[in-house]
Amino acid sequence: MIPTQGKKKWMQLPRDVVVGPDVIYDLKDVCNDLKLNEGAFIVTGHNTKRIAGDVVHDILNDCGYDPSIASSKEASMTEVNKIVELATEANSRYLIGVGSGKSIDVAKLAATKLDLPFISVPTAASHDGIVSSRASIHDKGKKASIEVNAPMAVVADTSIIAKAPYRLLAAGCGDIISNYTAVLDWEMAHRLRNEPFSEYAATLSRMTAQILMDSPEDIKPELESSVRIVVKALVSSGVAMSIAGSSRPASGSEHMFSHALDRVAPNSALHGEQCGVGTIMMMYLHGGDWKKIKECLEIIGAPTTASELGIEDRYILEALLVAHEIRPERYTILGTGLTPEAAEKVARLTKVIS
Ligand SMILES: NC(=O)C1=CN([C@@H]2O[C@H](COP(=O)(O)OP(=O)(O)OC[C@H]3O[C@@H](n4cnc5c(N)ncnc54)[C@H](O)[C@@H]3O)[C@@H](O)[C@H]2O)C=CC1
Ligand SMILES: O=C(CO)COP(=O)(O)O
Ligand SMILES: [Zn+2]
């Protein structure tokens, strides 16, 4: 883990980021570049094993690296501990997470616990966790965002990701657009609370969101070029977080709203979808151009209302009321909390609820 004492700056970034069609077949070269060969442990999901997990296994097996593979069903501490045990038994030397957010988070935290290198192989571009130095894991009934080692490499095969349900890519766009309100919150905390602020991380994060906002019509289903835009943006969001040494540049009040929804709503939507809707409302609270955010998400085909999220209006209001409690140390536009009247006003005015 990164030492945090003193004033020195220590940024942990991936060494190899490989993005493009069929780059999964470059995995052997990536492993060689990192001086990793035998002893791979692949963590995948039940669906994604079939989509890419088995391919990764076969590639490394053909190289004679004798890889092990396990499927994890959820991003929980129980699953992380199970992988730690299996990888220890297998004498593994590095871990590869193949799948969407949950499999990657399980593999990332297990690798950090084992102090082993980790390679991220996303099968969907649904959020910036594919490259970040954080893992969201359920433990004792609560989800925690845990600091972990950043992936040593990210291998994002755009041919595989382009075949994933479009909903996942649109969610990734919501996670990127949320950088706008995250940075506004951070600037506000810097002004009001003298919180340390990195102009460089904030600028990179904002610019990443700007690229999507400038041409949302470039994001279309089953288009490799769209996937490439989104993956690159997710990578630069992850880099912004690494520069900041926290998720501040990419996670503010809109993420607190999404985390709150995960707690209160019986069936929550995708992380990036919820963050996108949260961004509309938090931008309204900031007095910014929330209509432009909504329009951009609509063009991309991401949800902008409670019903499109598949969440009842009352859970939106409940999440708005408790969002400020999610991470009290992270000062945002939510301050010490909205009144029920203010929560209803923001949700209705932005047409998130009807
Ligand atoms: N570590 C971090 O920095 C972050 C972590 N997260 C965490 O990530 C998790 C959410 O991740 P998501 O990817 O949004 O959802 P997810 O991991 O639940 O995946 C959604 C679904 O997509 C399917 N899928 C993935 N790739 C596919 C493909 N190519 N074809 C068909 N189906 C495919 C999966 O099997 C799964 O059923 C949450 O636990 C969230 O808290 C979210 C943001 C950042
Ligand atoms: O999702 C993230 C950034 O997009 C990570 O943020 P959290 O620290 O809120 O989990
Ligand atoms: Zn996010």
mmCIF file of C-alpha atoms and ligand atoms in Angstrom:
data_model
loop_
_atom_site.group_PDB
_atom_site.id
_atom_site.type_symbol
_atom_site.label_atom_id
_atom_site.label_comp_id
_atom_site.label_asym_id
_atom_site.label_seq_id
_atom_site.Cartn_x
_atom_site.Cartn_y
_atom_site.Cartn_z
ATOM 1 C CA MET A 1 0.000 0.000 0.000
ATOM 2 C CA ILE A 2 1.050 3.601 -0.500
ATOM 3 C CA PRO A 3 2.737 5.179 2.549
ATOM 4 C CA THR A 4 0.637 8.229 3.481
ATOM 5 C CA GLN A 5 2.756 9.977 6.127
ATOM 6 C CA GLY A 6 4.330 13.370 5.608
ATOM 7 C CA LYS A 7 3.943 15.733 2.662
ATOM 8 C CA LYS A 8 5.496 13.589 -0.014
ATOM 9 C CA LYS A 9 3.396 12.703 -3.033
ATOM 10 C CA TRP A 10 3.198 9.028 -3.996
ATOM 11 C CA MET A 11 0.998 8.213 -6.993
ATOM 12 C CA GLN A 12 0.264 4.616 -7.812
ATOM 13 C CA LEU A 13 -0.615 4.182 -11.489
ATOM 14 C CA PRO A 14 -0.971 1.106 -13.705
ATOM 15 C CA ARG A 15 2.225 0.358 -15.604
ATOM 16 C CA ASP A 16 0.580 -1.064 -18.736
ATOM 17 C CA VAL A 17 -2.772 0.071 -20.114
ATOM 18 C CA VAL A 18 -3.694 -1.835 -23.270
ATOM 19 C CA VAL A 19 -6.942 -0.862 -25.002
ATOM 20 C CA GLY A 20 -8.231 -2.047 -28.388
ATOM 21 C CA PRO A 21 -9.887 -4.837 -30.340
ATOM 22 C CA ASP A 22 -8.724 -8.376 -29.457
ATOM 23 C CA VAL A 23 -6.080 -7.148 -26.992
ATOM 24 C CA ILE A 24 -7.019 -10.034 -24.714
ATOM 25 C CA TYR A 25 -4.580 -12.011 -26.886
ATOM 26 C CA ASP A 26 -1.825 -9.569 -25.804
ATOM 27 C CA LEU A 27 -2.194 -10.708 -22.204
ATOM 28 C CA LYS A 28 0.787 -13.041 -22.525
ATOM 29 C CA ASP A 29 2.962 -10.085 -23.630
ATOM 30 C CA VAL A 30 1.623 -7.948 -20.790
ATOM 31 C CA CYS A 31 2.492 -10.710 -18.298
ATOM 32 C CA ASN A 32 5.975 -11.016 -19.800
ATOM 33 C CA ASP A 33 6.451 -7.243 -19.624
ATOM 34 C CA LEU A 34 5.583 -7.360 -15.924
ATOM 35 C CA LYS A 35 7.848 -10.417 -15.441
ATOM 36 C CA LEU A 36 4.813 -12.486 -14.460
ATOM 37 C CA ASN A 37 4.404 -15.948 -15.907
ATOM 38 C CA GLU A 38 3.567 -19.048 -13.871
ATOM 39 C CA GLY A 39 1.188 -18.822 -10.936
ATOM 40 C CA ALA A 40 -1.727 -16.822 -12.353
ATOM 41 C CA PHE A 41 -4.959 -16.911 -10.386
ATOM 42 C CA ILE A 42 -7.999 -15.781 -12.409
ATOM 43 C CA VAL A 43 -11.028 -14.392 -10.568
ATOM 44 C CA THR A 44 -14.085 -14.135 -12.777
ATOM 45 C CA GLY A 45 -17.902 -14.065 -12.574
ATOM 46 C CA HIS A 46 -20.439 -16.723 -13.519
ATOM 47 C CA ASN A 47 -21.454 -14.998 -16.801
ATOM 48 C CA THR A 48 -18.097 -13.454 -17.542
ATOM 49 C CA LYS A 49 -16.206 -16.762 -17.164
ATOM 50 C CA ARG A 50 -17.858 -17.877 -20.389
ATOM 51 C CA ILE A 51 -17.304 -14.465 -22.051
ATOM 52 C CA ALA A 52 -13.627 -13.934 -21.222
ATOM 53 C CA GLY A 53 -12.511 -15.847 -18.093
ATOM 54 C CA ASP A 54 -12.076 -19.144 -19.952
ATOM 55 C CA VAL A 55 -10.280 -17.352 -22.825
ATOM 56 C CA VAL A 56 -7.760 -15.844 -20.380
ATOM 57 C CA HIS A 57 -7.333 -19.270 -18.771
ATOM 58 C CA ASP A 58 -6.679 -20.927 -22.148
ATOM 59 C CA ILE A 59 -4.219 -18.221 -23.273
ATOM 60 C CA LEU A 60 -2.126 -18.629 -20.118
ATOM 61 C CA ASN A 61 -2.487 -22.407 -20.168
ATOM 62 C CA ASP A 62 -1.186 -22.525 -23.743
ATOM 63 C CA CYS A 63 1.874 -20.611 -22.514
ATOM 64 C CA GLY A 64 2.434 -23.352 -19.917
ATOM 65 C CA TYR A 65 1.680 -20.984 -17.026
ATOM 66 C CA ASP A 66 -0.660 -23.479 -15.319
ATOM 67 C CA PRO A 67 -3.292 -20.910 -14.269
ATOM 68 C CA SER A 68 -6.012 -21.445 -11.646
ATOM 69 C CA ILE A 69 -9.520 -20.034 -12.054
ATOM 70 C CA ALA A 70 -12.393 -19.341 -9.650
ATOM 71 C CA SER A 71 -15.796 -17.680 -10.047
ATOM 72 C CA SER A 72 -16.988 -15.244 -7.427
ATOM 73 C CA LYS A 73 -20.706 -14.596 -7.119
ATOM 74 C CA GLU A 74 -20.689 -11.319 -5.163
ATOM 75 C CA ALA A 75 -18.345 -8.553 -4.006
ATOM 76 C CA SER A 76 -18.270 -9.579 -0.344
ATOM 77 C CA MET A 77 -15.526 -10.023 2.237
ATOM 78 C CA THR A 78 -16.459 -13.735 2.391
ATOM 79 C CA GLU A 79 -15.684 -14.046 -1.328
ATOM 80 C CA VAL A 80 -12.437 -12.079 -0.921
ATOM 81 C CA ASN A 81 -11.326 -14.391 1.910
ATOM 82 C CA LYS A 82 -12.258 -17.435 -0.174
ATOM 83 C CA ILE A 83 -10.074 -16.198 -3.056
ATOM 84 C CA VAL A 84 -7.202 -15.403 -0.649
ATOM 85 C CA GLU A 85 -7.386 -18.992 0.623
ATOM 86 C CA LEU A 86 -7.592 -20.579 -2.837
ATOM 87 C CA ALA A 87 -4.763 -18.444 -4.245
ATOM 88 C CA THR A 88 -2.575 -19.270 -1.228
ATOM 89 C CA GLU A 89 -3.242 -22.996 -1.667
ATOM 90 C CA ALA A 90 -2.373 -22.682 -5.370
ATOM 91 C CA ASN A 91 0.883 -20.835 -4.580
ATOM 92 C CA SER A 92 -0.279 -18.068 -6.924
ATOM 93 C CA ARG A 93 2.108 -15.240 -7.797
ATOM 94 C CA TYR A 94 -0.379 -12.806 -9.292
ATOM 95 C CA LEU A 95 -4.122 -12.320 -9.683
ATOM 96 C CA ILE A 96 -6.182 -11.415 -12.738
ATOM 97 C CA GLY A 97 -9.724 -10.049 -12.371
ATOM 98 C CA VAL A 98 -11.822 -10.843 -15.456
ATOM 99 C CA GLY A 99 -15.339 -9.427 -15.545
ATOM 100 C CA SER A 100 -17.349 -6.453 -14.445
ATOM 101 C CA GLY A 101 -17.086 -4.355 -11.283
ATOM 102 C CA LYS A 102 -17.739 -7.063 -8.733
ATOM 103 C CA SER A 103 -15.201 -9.663 -9.959
ATOM 104 C CA ILE A 104 -12.553 -6.985 -10.398
ATOM 105 C CA ASP A 105 -13.105 -5.615 -6.889
ATOM 106 C CA VAL A 106 -12.886 -9.082 -5.300
ATOM 107 C CA ALA A 107 -9.653 -9.841 -7.168
ATOM 108 C CA LYS A 108 -8.209 -6.386 -6.418
ATOM 109 C CA LEU A 109 -8.729 -6.632 -2.666
ATOM 110 C CA ALA A 110 -7.587 -10.282 -2.527
ATOM 111 C CA ALA A 111 -4.376 -9.313 -4.387
ATOM 112 C CA THR A 112 -3.745 -6.447 -1.956
ATOM 113 C CA LYS A 113 -4.274 -8.746 1.042
ATOM 114 C CA LEU A 114 -1.823 -11.244 -0.468
ATOM 115 C CA ASP A 115 0.577 -8.455 -1.501
ATOM 116 C CA LEU A 116 0.552 -9.821 -5.049
ATOM 117 C CA PRO A 117 0.356 -7.969 -8.394
ATOM 118 C CA PHE A 118 -3.067 -7.586 -9.973
ATOM 119 C CA ILE A 119 -4.148 -7.303 -13.612
ATOM 120 C CA SER A 120 -7.594 -5.922 -14.510
ATOM 121 C CA VAL A 121 -9.372 -7.395 -17.549
ATOM 122 C CA PRO A 122 -12.792 -5.681 -17.731
ATOM 123 C CA THR A 123 -15.567 -7.212 -19.829
ATOM 124 C CA ALA A 124 -17.682 -4.058 -19.473
ATOM 125 C CA ALA A 125 -16.926 -0.344 -19.235
ATOM 126 C CA SER A 126 -19.499 0.281 -16.522
ATOM 127 C CA HIS A 127 -17.418 2.454 -14.127
ATOM 128 C CA ASP A 128 -13.904 3.641 -13.316
ATOM 129 C CA GLY A 129 -13.304 0.847 -10.773
ATOM 130 C CA ILE A 130 -11.689 -1.066 -13.678
ATOM 131 C CA VAL A 131 -8.566 1.008 -13.078
ATOM 132 C CA SER A 132 -8.933 2.603 -9.626
ATOM 133 C CA SER A 133 -7.048 1.897 -6.422
ATOM 134 C CA ARG A 134 -10.293 1.230 -4.561
ATOM 135 C CA ALA A 135 -12.503 -1.819 -4.038
ATOM 136 C CA SER A 136 -16.187 -1.677 -3.044
ATOM 137 C CA ILE A 137 -16.869 -4.660 -0.840
ATOM 138 C CA HIS A 138 -19.858 -5.722 1.276
ATOM 139 C CA ASP A 139 -19.024 -6.639 4.837
ATOM 140 C CA LYS A 140 -21.327 -7.126 7.818
ATOM 141 C CA GLY A 141 -24.334 -5.723 5.966
ATOM 142 C CA LYS A 142 -22.537 -2.596 4.743
ATOM 143 C CA LYS A 143 -20.644 -1.707 1.581
ATOM 144 C CA ALA A 144 -17.251 -0.078 2.101
ATOM 145 C CA SER A 145 -14.926 1.604 -0.398
ATOM 146 C CA ILE A 146 -11.523 0.201 0.599
ATOM 147 C CA GLU A 147 -8.142 1.566 -0.491
ATOM 148 C CA VAL A 148 -6.186 -1.117 -2.355
ATOM 149 C CA ASN A 149 -3.201 -1.322 -4.678
ATOM 150 C CA ALA A 150 -3.861 -0.015 -8.185
ATOM 151 C CA PRO A 151 -3.813 -2.659 -10.951
ATOM 152 C CA MET A 152 -0.350 -3.268 -12.413
ATOM 153 C CA ALA A 153 -2.006 -3.473 -15.823
ATOM 154 C CA VAL A 154 -5.384 -2.951 -17.452
ATOM 155 C CA VAL A 155 -6.189 -4.996 -20.548
ATOM 156 C CA ALA A 156 -9.462 -3.693 -22.009
ATOM 157 C CA ASP A 157 -10.515 -5.663 -25.084
ATOM 158 C CA THR A 158 -12.914 -3.352 -26.896
ATOM 159 C CA SER A 159 -14.284 -6.199 -29.067
ATOM 160 C CA ILE A 160 -15.474 -8.015 -25.924
ATOM 161 C CA ILE A 161 -16.756 -4.840 -24.239
ATOM 162 C CA ALA A 162 -18.656 -3.787 -27.409
ATOM 163 C CA LYS A 163 -20.680 -7.021 -27.206
ATOM 164 C CA ALA A 164 -21.702 -6.409 -23.583
ATOM 165 C CA PRO A 165 -25.242 -5.069 -23.011
ATOM 166 C CA TYR A 166 -25.256 -1.369 -24.021
ATOM 167 C CA ARG A 167 -26.733 -0.504 -20.628
ATOM 168 C CA LEU A 168 -23.315 -1.189 -19.057
ATOM 169 C CA LEU A 169 -21.513 1.237 -21.396
ATOM 170 C CA ALA A 170 -24.141 3.934 -20.819
ATOM 171 C CA ALA A 171 -23.637 3.421 -17.068
ATOM 172 C CA GLY A 172 -19.897 4.004 -17.554
ATOM 173 C CA CYS A 173 -20.793 7.354 -19.160
ATOM 174 C CA GLY A 174 -22.873 8.268 -16.093
ATOM 175 C CA ASP A 175 -19.867 7.534 -13.875
ATOM 176 C CA ILE A 176 -17.675 9.798 -16.046
ATOM 177 C CA ILE A 177 -20.178 12.671 -16.218
ATOM 178 C CA SER A 178 -20.424 12.561 -12.431
ATOM 179 C CA ASN A 179 -16.877 13.971 -12.322
ATOM 180 C CA TYR A 180 -18.442 17.422 -12.874
ATOM 181 C CA THR A 181 -20.299 17.573 -9.574
ATOM 182 C CA ALA A 182 -17.531 15.651 -7.779
ATOM 183 C CA VAL A 183 -15.072 18.410 -8.720
ATOM 184 C CA LEU A 184 -17.557 21.178 -7.816
ATOM 185 C CA ASP A 185 -17.990 19.572 -4.385
ATOM 186 C CA TRP A 186 -14.237 19.267 -3.955
ATOM 187 C CA GLU A 187 -13.671 22.924 -4.874
ATOM 188 C CA MET A 188 -16.354 23.924 -2.402
ATOM 189 C CA ALA A 189 -14.797 21.824 0.383
ATOM 190 C CA HIS A 190 -11.449 23.422 -0.423
ATOM 191 C CA ARG A 191 -12.933 26.919 -0.107
ATOM 192 C CA LEU A 192 -15.117 26.293 2.930
ATOM 193 C CA ARG A 193 -13.059 23.706 4.809
ATOM 194 C CA ASN A 194 -9.551 24.273 3.492
ATOM 195 C CA GLU A 195 -9.517 20.667 2.318
ATOM 196 C CA PRO A 196 -6.380 19.782 0.334
ATOM 197 C CA PHE A 197 -7.099 20.199 -3.366
ATOM 198 C CA SER A 198 -5.182 19.137 -6.450
ATOM 199 C CA GLU A 199 -5.700 21.464 -9.404
ATOM 200 C CA TYR A 200 -4.074 18.874 -11.662
ATOM 201 C CA ALA A 201 -6.374 15.989 -10.574
ATOM 202 C CA ALA A 202 -9.458 18.225 -10.716
ATOM 203 C CA THR A 203 -8.611 19.526 -14.189
ATOM 204 C CA LEU A 204 -7.992 16.023 -15.543
ATOM 205 C CA SER A 205 -11.247 14.781 -14.043
ATOM 206 C CA ARG A 206 -13.304 17.702 -15.417
ATOM 207 C CA MET A 207 -11.687 17.452 -18.845
ATOM 208 C CA THR A 208 -12.529 13.732 -18.978
ATOM 209 C CA ALA A 209 -16.219 14.507 -18.396
ATOM 210 C CA GLN A 210 -16.038 17.378 -20.901
ATOM 211 C CA ILE A 211 -14.951 15.043 -23.713
ATOM 212 C CA LEU A 212 -18.172 13.048 -23.298
ATOM 213 C CA MET A 213 -20.341 16.121 -22.825
ATOM 214 C CA ASP A 214 -18.988 17.642 -26.031
ATOM 215 C CA SER A 215 -20.063 14.742 -28.228
ATOM 216 C CA PRO A 216 -22.503 12.373 -26.539
ATOM 217 C CA GLU A 217 -23.774 11.314 -29.978
ATOM 218 C CA ASP A 218 -20.459 9.465 -30.479
ATOM 219 C CA ILE A 219 -21.559 6.906 -27.902
ATOM 220 C CA LYS A 220 -23.623 4.244 -29.643
ATOM 221 C CA PRO A 221 -24.389 0.552 -29.120
ATOM 222 C CA GLU A 222 -22.056 -2.116 -30.486
ATOM 223 C CA LEU A 223 -19.571 0.434 -31.783
ATOM 224 C CA GLU A 224 -15.942 -0.315 -30.990
ATOM 225 C CA SER A 225 -15.012 3.371 -31.321
ATOM 226 C CA SER A 226 -17.597 4.297 -28.651
ATOM 227 C CA VAL A 227 -16.197 1.701 -26.278
ATOM 228 C CA ARG A 228 -12.712 3.080 -26.835
ATOM 229 C CA ILE A 229 -13.818 6.621 -25.924
ATOM 230 C CA VAL A 230 -15.468 5.416 -22.725
ATOM 231 C CA VAL A 231 -12.621 3.111 -21.657
ATOM 232 C CA LYS A 232 -10.049 5.869 -22.160
ATOM 233 C CA ALA A 233 -12.199 8.265 -20.137
ATOM 234 C CA LEU A 234 -12.567 5.708 -17.341
ATOM 235 C CA VAL A 235 -8.790 5.249 -17.317
ATOM 236 C CA SER A 236 -8.179 8.994 -17.010
ATOM 237 C CA SER A 237 -10.761 9.239 -14.218
ATOM 238 C CA GLY A 238 -8.835 6.497 -12.433
ATOM 239 C CA VAL A 239 -5.575 8.371 -13.003
ATOM 240 C CA ALA A 240 -7.154 11.548 -11.558
ATOM 241 C CA MET A 241 -8.045 9.567 -8.419
ATOM 242 C CA SER A 242 -4.484 8.213 -8.220
ATOM 243 C CA ILE A 243 -3.068 11.737 -8.519
ATOM 244 C CA ALA A 244 -5.392 12.946 -5.758
ATOM 245 C CA GLY A 245 -4.687 9.908 -3.593
ATOM 246 C CA SER A 246 -8.443 9.571 -3.017
ATOM 247 C CA SER A 247 -11.654 9.208 -5.020
ATOM 248 C CA ARG A 248 -12.435 12.943 -4.454
ATOM 249 C CA PRO A 249 -12.054 13.991 -8.139
ATOM 250 C CA ALA A 250 -14.572 11.347 -9.267
ATOM 251 C CA SER A 251 -16.864 10.878 -6.286
ATOM 252 C CA GLY A 252 -18.852 13.622 -4.578
ATOM 253 C CA SER A 253 -22.469 14.187 -3.547
ATOM 254 C CA GLU A 254 -23.810 12.314 -6.610
ATOM 255 C CA HIS A 255 -21.857 9.202 -5.523
ATOM 256 C CA MET A 256 -23.107 9.631 -1.948
ATOM 257 C CA PHE A 257 -26.642 9.635 -3.386
ATOM 258 C CA SER A 258 -25.860 6.439 -5.337
ATOM 259 C CA HIS A 259 -24.307 4.741 -2.280
ATOM 260 C CA ALA A 260 -27.388 5.785 -0.256
ATOM 261 C CA LEU A 261 -29.700 4.275 -2.919
ATOM 262 C CA ASP A 262 -27.746 0.997 -2.668
ATOM 263 C CA ARG A 263 -28.620 0.991 1.034
ATOM 264 C CA VAL A 264 -32.263 2.066 0.947
ATOM 265 C CA ALA A 265 -33.685 0.748 -2.343
ATOM 266 C CA PRO A 266 -34.593 -2.950 -2.466
ATOM 267 C CA ASN A 267 -33.490 -3.233 -6.123
ATOM 268 C CA SER A 268 -30.808 -0.714 -6.939
ATOM 269 C CA ALA A 269 -29.697 0.009 -10.511
ATOM 270 C CA LEU A 270 -26.124 0.018 -11.884
ATOM 271 C CA HIS A 271 -23.576 2.200 -10.057
ATOM 272 C CA GLY A 272 -22.936 4.454 -13.073
ATOM 273 C CA GLU A 273 -26.665 4.801 -13.848
ATOM 274 C CA GLN A 274 -27.391 5.994 -10.310
ATOM 275 C CA CYS A 275 -24.397 8.357 -10.323
ATOM 276 C CA GLY A 276 -25.649 9.893 -13.597
ATOM 277 C CA VAL A 277 -29.094 10.613 -12.113
ATOM 278 C CA GLY A 278 -27.412 11.903 -8.941
ATOM 279 C CA THR A 279 -25.326 14.282 -11.064
ATOM 280 C CA ILE A 280 -28.475 15.885 -12.538
ATOM 281 C CA MET A 281 -29.821 16.648 -9.051
ATOM 282 C CA MET A 282 -26.513 17.698 -7.484
ATOM 283 C CA MET A 283 -25.827 20.001 -10.437
ATOM 284 C CA TYR A 284 -29.204 21.639 -9.755
ATOM 285 C CA LEU A 285 -28.170 22.150 -6.105
ATOM 286 C CA HIS A 286 -24.863 23.667 -7.265
ATOM 287 C CA GLY A 287 -26.833 26.096 -9.446
ATOM 288 C CA GLY A 288 -25.174 24.678 -12.572
ATOM 289 C CA ASP A 289 -26.508 23.592 -15.969
ATOM 290 C CA TRP A 290 -28.315 20.413 -14.876
ATOM 291 C CA LYS A 291 -30.429 20.436 -18.061
ATOM 292 C CA LYS A 292 -27.291 19.927 -20.138
ATOM 293 C CA ILE A 293 -26.284 16.937 -17.985
ATOM 294 C CA LYS A 294 -29.774 15.442 -18.397
ATOM 295 C CA GLU A 295 -29.763 16.037 -22.143
ATOM 296 C CA CYS A 296 -26.336 14.455 -22.532
ATOM 297 C CA LEU A 297 -27.398 11.334 -20.591
ATOM 298 C CA GLU A 298 -30.585 11.132 -22.691
ATOM 299 C CA ILE A 299 -28.582 11.259 -25.944
ATOM 300 C CA ILE A 300 -26.321 8.490 -24.664
ATOM 301 C CA GLY A 301 -29.374 6.454 -23.598
ATOM 302 C CA ALA A 302 -28.594 6.403 -19.874
ATOM 303 C CA PRO A 303 -31.420 6.693 -17.325
ATOM 304 C CA THR A 304 -32.399 10.176 -16.147
ATOM 305 C CA THR A 305 -35.478 9.368 -14.054
ATOM 306 C CA ALA A 306 -36.449 7.126 -11.151
ATOM 307 C CA SER A 307 -38.675 5.022 -13.373
ATOM 308 C CA GLU A 308 -35.884 4.515 -15.908
ATOM 309 C CA LEU A 309 -33.681 3.399 -13.008
ATOM 310 C CA GLY A 310 -36.455 0.977 -12.001
ATOM 311 C CA ILE A 311 -36.556 2.563 -8.556
ATOM 312 C CA GLU A 312 -39.662 3.906 -6.816
ATOM 313 C CA ASP A 313 -39.793 7.675 -6.265
ATOM 314 C CA ARG A 314 -39.922 7.277 -2.482
ATOM 315 C CA TYR A 315 -36.481 5.615 -2.406
ATOM 316 C CA ILE A 316 -35.017 8.535 -4.388
ATOM 317 C CA LEU A 317 -36.305 10.909 -1.696
ATOM 318 C CA GLU A 318 -35.093 8.642 1.112
ATOM 319 C CA ALA A 319 -31.628 8.417 -0.453
ATOM 320 C CA LEU A 320 -31.476 12.210 -0.870
ATOM 321 C CA LEU A 321 -32.246 12.634 2.825
ATOM 322 C CA VAL A 322 -29.541 10.253 4.098
ATOM 323 C CA ALA A 323 -26.854 10.752 1.422
ATOM 324 C CA HIS A 324 -24.872 13.261 3.535
ATOM 325 C CA GLU A 325 -24.447 10.579 6.240
ATOM 326 C CA ILE A 326 -22.696 8.159 3.877
ATOM 327 C CA ARG A 327 -19.290 9.772 4.236
ATOM 328 C CA PRO A 328 -19.578 12.611 6.740
ATOM 329 C CA GLU A 329 -15.906 13.538 6.384
ATOM 330 C CA ARG A 330 -16.412 14.333 2.680
ATOM 331 C CA TYR A 331 -17.967 17.808 2.608
ATOM 332 C CA THR A 332 -20.283 18.362 -0.365
ATOM 333 C CA ILE A 333 -23.191 20.496 -1.545
ATOM 334 C CA LEU A 334 -25.416 18.286 0.622
ATOM 335 C CA GLY A 335 -23.847 19.945 3.675
ATOM 336 C CA THR A 336 -25.449 18.620 6.835
ATOM 337 C CA GLY A 337 -28.424 17.300 4.899
ATOM 338 C CA LEU A 338 -31.452 18.385 2.868
ATOM 339 C CA THR A 339 -34.845 19.046 4.412
ATOM 340 C CA PRO A 340 -37.644 16.779 3.103
ATOM 341 C CA GLU A 341 -39.085 19.782 1.242
ATOM 342 C CA ALA A 342 -35.746 20.584 -0.425
ATOM 343 C CA ALA A 343 -35.233 16.923 -1.379
ATOM 344 C CA GLU A 344 -38.660 16.753 -3.002
ATOM 345 C CA LYS A 345 -38.096 20.057 -4.802
ATOM 346 C CA VAL A 346 -34.788 19.014 -6.381
ATOM 347 C CA ALA A 347 -36.129 15.603 -7.427
ATOM 348 C CA ARG A 348 -39.337 17.059 -8.921
ATOM 349 C CA LEU A 349 -37.822 20.110 -10.606
ATOM 350 C CA THR A 350 -35.214 17.988 -12.354
ATOM 351 C CA LYS A 351 -38.005 15.539 -13.312
ATOM 352 C CA VAL A 352 -36.163 12.648 -11.663
ATOM 353 C CA ILE A 353 -39.458 11.887 -9.909
ATOM 354 C CA SER A 354 -42.904 12.742 -11.253
HETATM 355 N N1 LIG B 1 -13.621 -0.162 -7.156
HETATM 356 C C1 LIG B 1 -14.176 0.943 -7.538
HETATM 357 O O1 LIG B 1 -13.507 2.005 -7.620
HETATM 358 C C2 LIG B 1 -15.612 0.942 -7.906
HETATM 359 C C3 LIG B 1 -16.395 -0.158 -7.636
HETATM 360 N N2 LIG B 1 -17.729 -0.178 -7.944
HETATM 361 C C4 LIG B 1 -18.483 -1.392 -7.595
HETATM 362 O O2 LIG B 1 -18.632 -2.209 -8.744
HETATM 363 C C5 LIG B 1 -19.860 -2.933 -8.638
HETATM 364 C C6 LIG B 1 -20.752 -2.652 -9.815
HETATM 365 O O3 LIG B 1 -20.110 -2.993 -10.982
HETATM 366 P P1 LIG B 1 -20.914 -3.063 -12.361
HETATM 367 O O4 LIG B 1 -19.905 -3.419 -13.388
HETATM 368 O O5 LIG B 1 -21.708 -1.829 -12.525
HETATM 369 O O6 LIG B 1 -21.959 -4.211 -12.098
HETATM 370 P P2 LIG B 1 -21.756 -5.779 -11.875
HETATM 371 O O7 LIG B 1 -20.376 -6.146 -11.501
HETATM 372 O O8 LIG B 1 -22.844 -6.173 -10.951
HETATM 373 O O9 LIG B 1 -22.034 -6.341 -13.340
HETATM 374 C C7 LIG B 1 -23.282 -6.175 -13.928
HETATM 375 C C8 LIG B 1 -23.627 -7.374 -14.799
HETATM 376 O O10 LIG B 1 -22.955 -7.250 -16.040
HETATM 377 C C9 LIG B 1 -22.612 -8.548 -16.489
HETATM 378 N N3 LIG B 1 -21.565 -8.433 -17.521
HETATM 379 C C10 LIG B 1 -20.321 -7.920 -17.412
HETATM 380 N N4 LIG B 1 -19.672 -7.967 -18.587
HETATM 381 C C11 LIG B 1 -20.530 -8.539 -19.476
HETATM 382 C C12 LIG B 1 -20.445 -8.851 -20.854
HETATM 383 N N5 LIG B 1 -19.346 -8.602 -21.564
HETATM 384 N N6 LIG B 1 -21.523 -9.422 -21.435
HETATM 385 C C13 LIG B 1 -22.664 -9.676 -20.726
HETATM 386 N N7 LIG B 1 -22.794 -9.405 -19.420
HETATM 387 C C14 LIG B 1 -21.737 -8.828 -18.809
HETATM 388 C C15 LIG B 1 -22.182 -9.239 -15.214
HETATM 389 O O11 LIG B 1 -22.214 -10.632 -15.337
HETATM 390 C C16 LIG B 1 -23.242 -8.729 -14.226
HETATM 391 O O12 LIG B 1 -24.367 -9.569 -14.241
HETATM 392 C C17 LIG B 1 -20.540 -2.463 -7.378
HETATM 393 O O13 LIG B 1 -20.256 -3.403 -6.360
HETATM 394 C C18 LIG B 1 -19.890 -1.117 -7.127
HETATM 395 O O14 LIG B 1 -19.931 -0.745 -5.782
HETATM 396 C C19 LIG B 1 -18.299 0.879 -8.591
HETATM 397 C C20 LIG B 1 -17.545 1.986 -8.894
HETATM 398 C C21 LIG B 1 -16.165 2.123 -8.572
HETATM 399 O O1 LIG B 2 -17.029 5.135 -7.901
HETATM 400 C C1 LIG B 2 -16.013 5.749 -7.649
HETATM 401 C C2 LIG B 2 -15.522 6.795 -8.560
HETATM 402 O O2 LIG B 2 -16.235 6.817 -9.756
HETATM 403 C C3 LIG B 2 -15.283 5.470 -6.405
HETATM 404 O O3 LIG B 2 -15.832 6.254 -5.459
HETATM 405 P P1 LIG B 2 -16.146 5.824 -3.969
HETATM 406 O O4 LIG B 2 -14.927 6.195 -3.206
HETATM 407 O O5 LIG B 2 -17.329 6.669 -3.657
HETATM 408 O O6 LIG B 2 -16.452 4.352 -3.920
HETATM 409 ZN ZN ZN B 3 -18.185 5.814 -9.598
#
